[in-house]
Coordinates of C-alpha atoms in Angstrom, one line a residue:
X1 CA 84.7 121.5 89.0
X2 CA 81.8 119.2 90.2
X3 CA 78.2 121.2 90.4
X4 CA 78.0 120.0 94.1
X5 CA 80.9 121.7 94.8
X6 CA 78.4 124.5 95.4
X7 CA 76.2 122.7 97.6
X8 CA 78.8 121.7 100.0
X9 CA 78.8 123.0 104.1
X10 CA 81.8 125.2 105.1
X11 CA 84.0 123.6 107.6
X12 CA 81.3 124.8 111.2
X13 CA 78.2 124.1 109.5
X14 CA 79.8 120.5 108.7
X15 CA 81.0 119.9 112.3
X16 CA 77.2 120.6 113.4
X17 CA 75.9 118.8 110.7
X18 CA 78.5 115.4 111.8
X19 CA 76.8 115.4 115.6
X20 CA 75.2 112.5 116.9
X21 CA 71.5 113.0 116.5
X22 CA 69.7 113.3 120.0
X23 CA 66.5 113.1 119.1
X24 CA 64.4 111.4 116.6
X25 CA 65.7 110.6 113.5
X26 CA 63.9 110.6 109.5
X27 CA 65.7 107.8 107.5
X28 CA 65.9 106.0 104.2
X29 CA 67.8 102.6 104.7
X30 CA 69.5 101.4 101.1
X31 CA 69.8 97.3 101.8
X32 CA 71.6 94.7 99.4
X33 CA 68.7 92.7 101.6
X34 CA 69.4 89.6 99.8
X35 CA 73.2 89.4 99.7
X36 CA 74.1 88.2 102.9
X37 CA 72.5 87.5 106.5
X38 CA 73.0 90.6 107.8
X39 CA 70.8 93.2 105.9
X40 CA 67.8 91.6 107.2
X41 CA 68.8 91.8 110.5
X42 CA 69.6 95.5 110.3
X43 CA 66.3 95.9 108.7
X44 CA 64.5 94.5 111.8
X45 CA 66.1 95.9 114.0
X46 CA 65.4 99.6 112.2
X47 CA 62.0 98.5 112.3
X48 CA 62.0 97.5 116.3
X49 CA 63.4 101.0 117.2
X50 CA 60.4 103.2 116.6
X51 CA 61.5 105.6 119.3
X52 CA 64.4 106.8 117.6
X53 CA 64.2 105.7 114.0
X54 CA 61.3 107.2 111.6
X55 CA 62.1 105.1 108.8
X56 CA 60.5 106.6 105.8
X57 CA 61.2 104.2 103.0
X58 CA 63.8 101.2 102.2
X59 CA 65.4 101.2 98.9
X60 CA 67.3 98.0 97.4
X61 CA 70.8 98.1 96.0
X62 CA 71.9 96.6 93.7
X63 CA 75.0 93.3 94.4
X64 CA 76.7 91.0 92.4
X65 CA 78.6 87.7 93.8
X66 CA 77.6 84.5 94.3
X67 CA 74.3 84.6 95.3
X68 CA 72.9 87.1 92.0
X69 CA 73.9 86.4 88.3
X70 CA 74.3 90.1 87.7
X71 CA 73.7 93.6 90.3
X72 CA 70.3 93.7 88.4
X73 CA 68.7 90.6 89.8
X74 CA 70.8 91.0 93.2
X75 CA 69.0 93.9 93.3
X76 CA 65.7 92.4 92.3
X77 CA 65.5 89.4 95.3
X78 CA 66.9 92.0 97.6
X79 CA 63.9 94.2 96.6
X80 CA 61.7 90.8 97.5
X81 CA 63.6 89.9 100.5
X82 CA 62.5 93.4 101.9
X83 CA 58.7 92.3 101.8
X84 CA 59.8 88.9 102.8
X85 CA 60.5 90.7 106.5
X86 CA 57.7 92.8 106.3
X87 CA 55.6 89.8 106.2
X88 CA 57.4 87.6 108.9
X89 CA 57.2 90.7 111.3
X90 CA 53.3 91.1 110.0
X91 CA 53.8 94.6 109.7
X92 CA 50.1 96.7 109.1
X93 CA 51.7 99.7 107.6
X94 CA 55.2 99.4 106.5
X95 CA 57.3 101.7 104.7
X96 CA 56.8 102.1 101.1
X97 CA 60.0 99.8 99.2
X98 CA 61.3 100.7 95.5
X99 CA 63.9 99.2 93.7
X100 CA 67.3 100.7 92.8
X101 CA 69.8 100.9 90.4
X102 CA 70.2 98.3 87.8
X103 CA 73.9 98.1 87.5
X104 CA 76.8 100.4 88.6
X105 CA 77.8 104.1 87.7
X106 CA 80.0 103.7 85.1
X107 CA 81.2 107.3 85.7
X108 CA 80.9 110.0 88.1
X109 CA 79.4 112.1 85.8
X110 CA 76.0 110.0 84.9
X111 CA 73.6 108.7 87.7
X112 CA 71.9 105.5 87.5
X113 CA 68.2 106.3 87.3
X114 CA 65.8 104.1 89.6
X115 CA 62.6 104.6 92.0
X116 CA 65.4 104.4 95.1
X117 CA 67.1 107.4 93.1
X118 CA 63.9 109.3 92.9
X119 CA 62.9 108.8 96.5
X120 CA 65.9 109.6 98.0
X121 CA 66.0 113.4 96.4
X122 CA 61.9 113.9 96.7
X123 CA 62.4 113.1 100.0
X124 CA 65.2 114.7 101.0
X125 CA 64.6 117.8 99.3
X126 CA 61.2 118.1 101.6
X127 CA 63.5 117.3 104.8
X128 CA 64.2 120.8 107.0
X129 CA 67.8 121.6 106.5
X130 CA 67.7 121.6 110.7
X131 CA 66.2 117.9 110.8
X132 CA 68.5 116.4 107.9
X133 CA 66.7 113.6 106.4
X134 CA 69.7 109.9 107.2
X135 CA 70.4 107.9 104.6
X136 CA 71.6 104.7 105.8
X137 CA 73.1 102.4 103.6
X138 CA 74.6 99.0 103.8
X139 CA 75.4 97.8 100.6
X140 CA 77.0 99.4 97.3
X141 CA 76.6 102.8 97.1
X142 CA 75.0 103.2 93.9
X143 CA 71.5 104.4 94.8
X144 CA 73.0 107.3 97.0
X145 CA 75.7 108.6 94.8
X146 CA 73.4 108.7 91.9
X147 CA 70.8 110.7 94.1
X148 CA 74.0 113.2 94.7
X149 CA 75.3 113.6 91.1
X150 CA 71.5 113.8 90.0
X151 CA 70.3 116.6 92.2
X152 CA 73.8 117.7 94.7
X153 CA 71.3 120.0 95.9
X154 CA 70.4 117.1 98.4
X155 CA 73.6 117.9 100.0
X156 CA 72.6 120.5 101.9
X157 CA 69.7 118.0 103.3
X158 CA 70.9 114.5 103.8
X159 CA 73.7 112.9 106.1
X160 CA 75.1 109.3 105.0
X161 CA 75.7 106.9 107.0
X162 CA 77.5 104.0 105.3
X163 CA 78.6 100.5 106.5
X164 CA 81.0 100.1 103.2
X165 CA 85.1 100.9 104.0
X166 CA 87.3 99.5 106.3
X167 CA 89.2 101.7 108.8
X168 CA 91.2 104.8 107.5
X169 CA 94.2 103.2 108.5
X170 CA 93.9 99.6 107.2
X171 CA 95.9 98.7 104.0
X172 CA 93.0 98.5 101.5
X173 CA 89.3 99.3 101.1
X174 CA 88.8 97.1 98.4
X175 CA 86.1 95.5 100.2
X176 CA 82.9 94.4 98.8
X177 CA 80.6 97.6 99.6
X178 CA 83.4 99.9 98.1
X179 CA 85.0 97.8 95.3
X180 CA 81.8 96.7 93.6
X181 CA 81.0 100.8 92.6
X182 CA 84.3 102.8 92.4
X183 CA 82.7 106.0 90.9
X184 CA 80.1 105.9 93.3
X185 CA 82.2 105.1 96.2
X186 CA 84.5 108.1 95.4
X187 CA 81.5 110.5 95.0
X188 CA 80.6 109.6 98.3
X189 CA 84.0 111.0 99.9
X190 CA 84.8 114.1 96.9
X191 CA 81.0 115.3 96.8
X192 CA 81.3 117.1 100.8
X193 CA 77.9 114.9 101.7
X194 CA 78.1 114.9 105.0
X195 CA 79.4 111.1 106.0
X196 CA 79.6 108.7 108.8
X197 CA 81.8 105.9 108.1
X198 CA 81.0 102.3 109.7
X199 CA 84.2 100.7 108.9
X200 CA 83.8 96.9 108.0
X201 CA 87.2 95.4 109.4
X202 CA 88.2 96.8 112.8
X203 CA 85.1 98.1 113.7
X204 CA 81.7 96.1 113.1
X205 CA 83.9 93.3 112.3
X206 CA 83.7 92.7 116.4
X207 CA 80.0 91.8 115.5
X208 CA 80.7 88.1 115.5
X209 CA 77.7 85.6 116.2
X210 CA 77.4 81.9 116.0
X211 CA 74.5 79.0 114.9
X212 CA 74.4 78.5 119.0
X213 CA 73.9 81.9 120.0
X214 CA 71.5 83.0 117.6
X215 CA 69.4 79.8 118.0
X216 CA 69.0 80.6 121.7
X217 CA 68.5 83.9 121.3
X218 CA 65.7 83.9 118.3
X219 CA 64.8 80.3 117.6
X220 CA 60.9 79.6 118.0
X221 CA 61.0 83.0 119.5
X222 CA 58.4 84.3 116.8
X223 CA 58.1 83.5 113.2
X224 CA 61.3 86.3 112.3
X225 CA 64.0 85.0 115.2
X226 CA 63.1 81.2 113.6
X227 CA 63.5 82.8 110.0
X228 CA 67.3 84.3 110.9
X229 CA 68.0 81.2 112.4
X230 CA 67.2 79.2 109.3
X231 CA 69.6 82.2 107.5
X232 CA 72.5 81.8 109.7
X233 CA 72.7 78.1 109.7
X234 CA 71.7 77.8 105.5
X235 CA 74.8 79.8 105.3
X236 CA 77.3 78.1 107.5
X237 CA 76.2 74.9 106.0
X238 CA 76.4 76.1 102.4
X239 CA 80.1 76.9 102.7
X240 CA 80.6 73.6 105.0
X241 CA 81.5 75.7 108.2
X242 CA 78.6 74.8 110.9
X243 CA 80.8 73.5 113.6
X244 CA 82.1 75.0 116.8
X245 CA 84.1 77.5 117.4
X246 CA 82.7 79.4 114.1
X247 CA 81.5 82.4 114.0
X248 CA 79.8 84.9 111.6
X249 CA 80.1 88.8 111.3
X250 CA 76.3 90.5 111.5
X251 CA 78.6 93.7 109.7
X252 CA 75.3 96.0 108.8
X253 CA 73.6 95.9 112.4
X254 CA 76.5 98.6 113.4
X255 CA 74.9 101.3 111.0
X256 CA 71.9 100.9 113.0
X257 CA 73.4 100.4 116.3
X258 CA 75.6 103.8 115.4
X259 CA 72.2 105.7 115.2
X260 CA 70.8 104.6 118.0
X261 CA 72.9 105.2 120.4
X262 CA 76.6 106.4 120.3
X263 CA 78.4 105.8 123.2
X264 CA 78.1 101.8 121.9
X265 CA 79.9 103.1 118.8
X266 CA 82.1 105.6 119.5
X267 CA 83.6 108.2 116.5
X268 CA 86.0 110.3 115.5
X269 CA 85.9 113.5 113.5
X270 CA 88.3 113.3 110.5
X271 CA 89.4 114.6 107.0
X272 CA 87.8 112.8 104.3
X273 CA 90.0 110.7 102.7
X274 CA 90.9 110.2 98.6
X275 CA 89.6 106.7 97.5
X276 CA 92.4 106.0 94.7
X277 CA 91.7 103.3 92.0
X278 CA 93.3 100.5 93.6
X279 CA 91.0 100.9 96.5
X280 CA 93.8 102.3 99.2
X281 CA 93.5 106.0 100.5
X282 CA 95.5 109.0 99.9
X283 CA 95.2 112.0 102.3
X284 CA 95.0 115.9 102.0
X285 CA 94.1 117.7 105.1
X286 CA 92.9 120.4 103.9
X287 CA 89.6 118.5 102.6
X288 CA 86.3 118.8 104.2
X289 CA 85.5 116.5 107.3
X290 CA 84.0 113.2 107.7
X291 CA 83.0 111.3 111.1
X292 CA 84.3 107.9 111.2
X293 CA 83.4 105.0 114.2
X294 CA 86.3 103.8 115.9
X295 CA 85.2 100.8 118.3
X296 CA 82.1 98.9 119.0
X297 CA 80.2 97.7 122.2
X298 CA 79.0 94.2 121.0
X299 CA 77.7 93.2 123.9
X300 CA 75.7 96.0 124.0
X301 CA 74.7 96.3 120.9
X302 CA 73.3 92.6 120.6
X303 CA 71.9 93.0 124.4
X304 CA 69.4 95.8 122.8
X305 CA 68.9 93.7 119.4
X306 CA 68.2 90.0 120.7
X307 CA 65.7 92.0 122.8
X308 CA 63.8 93.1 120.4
X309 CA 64.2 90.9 117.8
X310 CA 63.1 88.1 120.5
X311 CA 60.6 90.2 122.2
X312 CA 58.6 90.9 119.0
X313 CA 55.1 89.5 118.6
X314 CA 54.0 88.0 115.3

């Protein structure tokens, strides 16, 4: 038996633990900042919702596709890209960065070790077990998981919430935020963390943008909204797709919109699931519970971020 088998909430404590948040929240976002578009926008708008987000440090996770030669240096420019919005926002005092894991678990049983590792234990150990400290993360789970098998102690501290899976119903999760760290992504579900799932298709999949609406939205707004616009049409035109009619998924923005307010993302209360190795689920209910978001409000969701993304003065 795992050591965080001991750590783990009984069934009540779980079901209080899995409640939206009404007030205030302490939180450590874990961004793949540099792998896609999206991050950075979630990273903003974290950053433009002061009244409900205390975000207490970002850590970068690590990637590896296309745009990184290996999950070290995906981690590396997403580590950069992170003070790359600091400094188009002109933030005086943003919150502390460190980098993350260097490559993926490569079993369950040994964590990564990294700064993001560290931090997410020191701090979560010092959070009140009444005021749980939110780890949001929107990339692979490596830094998180690692914090778990390290110190399950942080259990009892933290909730997770994690843009990563697809639905519980959809044929496979071997989707990039789950398929890239299998051990990591299991942990996740088999360690009893208390976990909110943002699934990627069927859920924040309705987060669908285009060149046009973004450019109207942010373009020569401030330095930032010009900076995203630049993003979203450097990656439509990489991949020869910046015509009408296209459209692009901003997939990480529903963590954040999740936290902010939950009647624009409604969830469910469920079992967790068993991630098997080819990245489909089996069930077992008598397994601890999970929350897991069942629809989105886009329009309201991008009404709230346009507005402050747009409104914000560099």
């Amino acid at each position: 038996m795992n050591s965080w088998a001991n750590y783990q909430l009984d069934h009540a404590a779980m079901l209080q633990r899995l409640n939206h948040p009404t007030g205030k929240v302490k939180m450590i976002l874990d961004t793949d900042a540099f792998n896609e578009v999206d991050d950075q926008f979630a990273l903003a708008y974290t950053l433009l919702s002061p009244d409900k987000i205390d975000l207490l440090a970002v850590t970068a996770a690590p990637f590896f596709n296309w745009n990184s030669t290996s999950p070290a240096e995906g981690m590396e420019k997403s580590y950069k890209e992170i003070f790359n919005i600091y400094k188009l926002m002109d933030l005086q005092s943003p919150p502390p960065v460190y980098r993350g894991s260097a490559h993926f678990m490569t079993s369950r049983e040994e964590p990564v070790p990294s700064e993001a590792v560290d931090t997410i234990i020191e701090t979560a150990l010092a959070a009140d077990p009444d005021d749980p400290l939110y780890v949001v993360a929107i990339g692979a789970i490596t830094n998180v998981a690692s914090a778990i098998v390290k110190c399950p102690e942080i259990i009892r501290k933290i909730v997770v919430v994690w843009l990563g899976p697809n639905s519980y119903w959809w044929p496979t999760q071997d989707i990039f935020n789950v398929s890239q760290d299998y051990h990591a992504s299991g942990i996740i579900y088999d360690s009893g963390v208390p976990l909110v799932v943002l699934p990627c298709h069927s859920v924040a999949s309705h987060l669908l943008t285009s060149t046009y609406e973004i450019d109207a939205c942010l373009r020569d707004r401030n330095k930032l909204g010009t900076y995203f616009s630049d993003l979203f049409h450097g990656r439509f035109e990489r991949f020869g797709l910046n015509r009408p009619g296209w459209s692009k998924v901003l997939w990480d923005v529903s963590a954040i919109a999740w936290l902010l307010n939950e009647e624009w993302v409604p969830s469910v209360v469920r079992r967790t699931p068993i991630l098997n190795p080819n990245f489909t689920y089996s069930t077992d209910d008598s397994r601890h519970f999970y929350k897991e978001a069942i629809d989105i409000d886009r329009s309201l969701v991008y009404i709230d971020m346009f507005n402050k993304l747009g409104n914000h003065s560099t």
